[in-house]
Amino acid sequence: MTYELSDKIKNLKPYNAVTGDYKIRMDANESFINPGETLQEEFLSAVASIKFNRYPNPMATELCEGFARYYGIDPEMVVAGNGSDELISIIMGAFLRPGDKVMSYSPDFSMYQFYGNLYDKTNLVIDKKMDMILTAADVLDAVMEYKPAAVILSNPCSPTSLVMSREDILKIVENSNNLVIIDEAYMDFSDQSIIKVAEKYDNLILLKTCSKALGLAAIRLGFAVASKPIARALHAVRSPYNVNAITQEIGRVIFSHPDYIKKSIEEIKEARDQLYFGLLQLEPNKSIRRIIKPDTNFVFIELSNAEYVYKELKKYSIIVRQFGDFLRITTGTKEENEALIQAISKILV
Ligand SMILES: *Cc1c(COP(=O)(O)O)cnc(C)c1O
C-alpha cells in the first residue's frame, strides 16, 4: 500500500516557534505580565468548577458575553476561537472558494499567506513601500486593480508597529466589494479600533486575541467580531466545541476584571515607551537606519547589520525576531528593556 502526501503539504514544516532557552524573551509579542500571578485563585476556582466529563458550552456563551461587555458591543456579533489563528484558518477555508484571490501585504502577519496557501487560494501579496506606511488609497487602488475576494491585514500591523486611522480602515471597508478582514490583535495598545461600528458592515470581519495585551497566550483564545449574518455563518463552519472549557473559564474571569486589563495595558505601553526612547538614544550610531514610532507592544527597528545584531543578542540570552534588515523587539519589563538596550549599545560600539 502506498500513500503519497500532496505536493502542497509534502515540504511544509511546522511553525518555527523559538524553542531555545533564553533569559529574555522579546520575540513573540507576548505580554510580560502574567495574570496567573494576580488572578491565580480566581482562575483555579473557575477551573475547579468544570464538569470534566462533559463537553464545554458549544457557543462559549458567557465568555462571549464577557468579551462583548468589555468592548461595548452586542454579544451576538462575537465568535470565539482556539486562538485567532483558528479563526483565520476557518475564514480562509470555508468563506472563500479555492482559487479565490486573497490580497495581503508584506511585511504583515505571515499566517495569512500560510492559510491562503493551505486552502488553495491565490495569494496576492503586495509589498509595502519603503516607509512601510499603508494608506486607504493604496489598498483601494489595489482592490480596483486585482478585484480580490478578500483583503486581510493587521491594524496596528505586526511587524511594522504602525496603525492606520479608523477613517482609513472604514474607507477601505465601505469602498470595496469584497470581504475585508481586519486583524486588531494589537489594537488594545492603540486607539483606532472600528469594533464599535462593525455591526454596520456586511463585508467585515474583525479579529481580536487574548494572546497579546491580555497576557493569556497560553490559553489559546481569539475572537471574531462581525455583523450577525457573518457571525452566524462563522458559528456554522467552526468545529462544534472549538474552545475548551478551561480556556472558556479563564477567559470569562479575565473579562470580569476590566480595570485589571486596562491597568496592564497602561503598564505595557509605559514599558514600550521606555524601550522606544531607550533605542532612540542609540540612534546616532550609524548602524541604526530607522526606528519606527510604535502603536503596539513592540518596536520595529531597521539596521545595516540586523542579522549580526540578532545573533549577538542571543549571546546575551536575549531573543528577538529578525525580518531581513529589521528587528522586531517585544517590550519586556523595564529591567529587561534596560538589559536589551545595554546589550545593543555594546554590540554596536
Ligand atoms: C499574535 C497574532 C495573532 C495570533 O493570535 P492567536 O490568538 O494567539 O492565534 C494574530 N494576528 C496577529 C497580527 C498577531 O500578531
PDB file of C-alpha atoms in Angstrom, residues 16-117:
ATOM      1  CA  ASN A  16       9.134  27.805  13.513  1.00  0.00           C
ATOM      2  CA  ALA A  17       8.498  28.941  17.090  1.00  0.00           C
ATOM      3  CA  VAL A  18      11.531  29.807  19.180  1.00  0.00           C
ATOM      4  CA  THR A  19      12.478  26.796  21.282  1.00  0.00           C
ATOM      5  CA  GLY A  20      15.862  27.639  22.826  1.00  0.00           C
ATOM      6  CA  ASP A  21      16.202  28.648  26.456  1.00  0.00           C
ATOM      7  CA  TYR A  22      16.632  32.416  26.561  1.00  0.00           C
ATOM      8  CA  LYS A  23      16.621  34.504  29.727  1.00  0.00           C
ATOM      9  CA  ILE A  24      14.906  37.411  27.997  1.00  0.00           C
ATOM     10  CA  ARG A  25      12.095  36.646  25.523  1.00  0.00           C
ATOM     11  CA  MET A  26      11.306  39.562  23.262  1.00  0.00           C
ATOM     12  CA  ASP A  27      10.413  37.570  20.154  1.00  0.00           C
ATOM     13  CA  ALA A  28       6.716  36.673  20.212  1.00  0.00           C
ATOM     14  CA  ASN A  29       4.874  39.844  21.265  1.00  0.00           C
ATOM     15  CA  GLU A  30       3.504  38.205  24.381  1.00  0.00           C
ATOM     16  CA  SER A  31       2.773  40.261  27.488  1.00  0.00           C
ATOM     17  CA  PHE A  32       5.424  40.370  30.201  1.00  0.00           C
ATOM     18  CA  ILE A  33       2.592  40.421  32.760  1.00  0.00           C
ATOM     19  CA  ASN A  34       1.296  37.016  33.824  1.00  0.00           C
ATOM     20  CA  PRO A  35      -2.310  37.420  35.048  1.00  0.00           C
ATOM     21  CA  GLY A  36      -1.987  33.970  36.578  1.00  0.00           C
ATOM     22  CA  GLU A  37       0.134  35.526  39.287  1.00  0.00           C
ATOM     23  CA  THR A  38      -2.563  38.055  40.187  1.00  0.00           C
ATOM     24  CA  LEU A  39      -5.742  36.151  39.442  1.00  0.00           C
ATOM     25  CA  GLN A  40      -4.422  32.731  40.414  1.00  0.00           C
ATOM     26  CA  GLU A  41      -7.156  31.862  42.901  1.00  0.00           C
ATOM     27  CA  GLU A  42      -9.969  33.012  40.697  1.00  0.00           C
ATOM     28  CA  PHE A  43      -8.577  31.063  37.749  1.00  0.00           C
ATOM     29  CA  LEU A  44      -8.192  27.937  39.857  1.00  0.00           C
ATOM     30  CA  SER A  45     -11.625  28.053  41.415  1.00  0.00           C
ATOM     31  CA  ALA A  46     -13.213  28.660  37.989  1.00  0.00           C
ATOM     32  CA  VAL A  47     -11.356  25.659  36.610  1.00  0.00           C
ATOM     33  CA  ALA A  48     -12.292  23.547  39.644  1.00  0.00           C
ATOM     34  CA  SER A  49     -15.996  24.044  38.869  1.00  0.00           C
ATOM     35  CA  ILE A  50     -15.694  22.479  35.389  1.00  0.00           C
ATOM     36  CA  LYS A  51     -17.523  19.228  34.732  1.00  0.00           C
ATOM     37  CA  PHE A  52     -14.622  17.494  33.083  1.00  0.00           C
ATOM     38  CA  ASN A  53     -16.665  14.589  31.720  1.00  0.00           C
ATOM     39  CA  ARG A  54     -18.933  16.926  29.736  1.00  0.00           C
ATOM     40  CA  TYR A  55     -18.314  18.838  26.540  1.00  0.00           C
ATOM     41  CA  PRO A  56     -17.920  22.577  27.042  1.00  0.00           C
ATOM     42  CA  ASN A  57     -20.593  25.156  26.247  1.00  0.00           C
ATOM     43  CA  PRO A  58     -20.757  24.929  22.435  1.00  0.00           C
ATOM     44  CA  MET A  59     -21.296  28.679  21.935  1.00  0.00           C
ATOM     45  CA  ALA A  60     -18.886  29.787  24.714  1.00  0.00           C
ATOM     46  CA  THR A  61     -21.850  31.911  25.768  1.00  0.00           C
ATOM     47  CA  GLU A  62     -20.635  33.518  29.000  1.00  0.00           C
ATOM     48  CA  LEU A  63     -17.171  34.079  27.594  1.00  0.00           C
ATOM     49  CA  CYS A  64     -18.519  35.872  24.509  1.00  0.00           C
ATOM     50  CA  GLU A  65     -20.830  37.942  26.698  1.00  0.00           C
ATOM     51  CA  GLY A  66     -17.860  38.981  28.852  1.00  0.00           C
ATOM     52  CA  PHE A  67     -15.852  39.923  25.764  1.00  0.00           C
ATOM     53  CA  ALA A  68     -18.812  41.871  24.329  1.00  0.00           C
ATOM     54  CA  ARG A  69     -19.337  43.732  27.593  1.00  0.00           C
ATOM     55  CA  TYR A  70     -15.671  44.696  27.794  1.00  0.00           C
ATOM     56  CA  TYR A  71     -15.646  46.096  24.239  1.00  0.00           C
ATOM     57  CA  GLY A  72     -19.160  47.540  24.396  1.00  0.00           C
ATOM     58  CA  ILE A  73     -20.735  45.517  21.576  1.00  0.00           C
ATOM     59  CA  ASP A  74     -23.600  43.079  21.017  1.00  0.00           C
ATOM     60  CA  PRO A  75     -22.629  39.506  22.058  1.00  0.00           C
ATOM     61  CA  GLU A  76     -24.383  38.102  19.003  1.00  0.00           C
ATOM     62  CA  MET A  77     -21.573  39.575  16.897  1.00  0.00           C
ATOM     63  CA  VAL A  78     -18.902  37.570  18.711  1.00  0.00           C
ATOM     64  CA  VAL A  79     -17.438  34.160  17.855  1.00  0.00           C
ATOM     65  CA  ALA A  80     -14.676  32.649  19.981  1.00  0.00           C
ATOM     66  CA  GLY A  81     -11.846  30.591  18.529  1.00  0.00           C
ATOM     67  CA  ASN A  82      -8.929  28.457  19.602  1.00  0.00           C
ATOM     68  CA  GLY A  83      -6.641  31.446  19.129  1.00  0.00           C
ATOM     69  CA  SER A  84      -7.397  33.925  16.354  1.00  0.00           C
ATOM     70  CA  ASP A  85      -5.261  31.628  14.239  1.00  0.00           C
ATOM     71  CA  GLU A  86      -8.108  29.108  14.179  1.00  0.00           C
ATOM     72  CA  LEU A  87     -10.475  31.834  13.026  1.00  0.00           C
ATOM     73  CA  ILE A  88      -8.143  32.908  10.211  1.00  0.00           C
ATOM     74  CA  SER A  89      -7.973  29.268   9.186  1.00  0.00           C
ATOM     75  CA  ILE A  90     -11.744  28.730   9.055  1.00  0.00           C
ATOM     76  CA  ILE A  91     -12.368  32.022   7.266  1.00  0.00           C
ATOM     77  CA  MET A  92      -9.821  31.081   4.602  1.00  0.00           C
ATOM     78  CA  GLY A  93     -11.067  27.518   4.419  1.00  0.00           C
ATOM     79  CA  ALA A  94     -14.819  27.992   4.500  1.00  0.00           C
ATOM     80  CA  PHE A  95     -15.670  31.555   3.480  1.00  0.00           C
ATOM     81  CA  LEU A  96     -13.538  31.624   0.364  1.00  0.00           C
ATOM     82  CA  ARG A  97     -13.536  29.292  -2.618  1.00  0.00           C
ATOM     83  CA  PRO A  98     -10.460  27.506  -3.924  1.00  0.00           C
ATOM     84  CA  GLY A  99      -8.675  29.824  -6.330  1.00  0.00           C
ATOM     85  CA  ASP A 100     -10.216  32.964  -4.842  1.00  0.00           C
ATOM     86  CA  LYS A 101      -7.796  35.858  -4.714  1.00  0.00           C
ATOM     87  CA  VAL A 102      -6.764  36.892  -1.209  1.00  0.00           C
ATOM     88  CA  MET A 103      -4.936  40.178  -1.026  1.00  0.00           C
ATOM     89  CA  SER A 104      -2.454  40.742   1.769  1.00  0.00           C
ATOM     90  CA  TYR A 105       0.663  42.808   2.348  1.00  0.00           C
ATOM     91  CA  SER A 106       4.315  42.225   3.020  1.00  0.00           C
ATOM     92  CA  PRO A 107       5.533  42.612   5.640  1.00  0.00           C
ATOM     93  CA  ASP A 108       2.469  41.598   7.662  1.00  0.00           C
ATOM     94  CA  PHE A 109       1.413  38.587   9.773  1.00  0.00           C
ATOM     95  CA  SER A 110       2.781  35.559   7.945  1.00  0.00           C
ATOM     96  CA  MET A 111      -0.116  33.245   8.751  1.00  0.00           C
ATOM     97  CA  TYR A 112      -2.432  34.981   6.243  1.00  0.00           C
ATOM     98  CA  GLN A 113      -0.372  33.630   3.366  1.00  0.00           C
ATOM     99  CA  PHE A 114       0.166  30.319   5.098  1.00  0.00           C
ATOM    100  CA  TYR A 115      -3.567  29.581   5.384  1.00  0.00           C
ATOM    101  CA  GLY A 116      -4.262  31.062   1.962  1.00  0.00           C
ATOM    102  CA  ASN A 117      -1.814  28.595   0.502  1.00  0.00           C
TER     103      ASN A 117
END
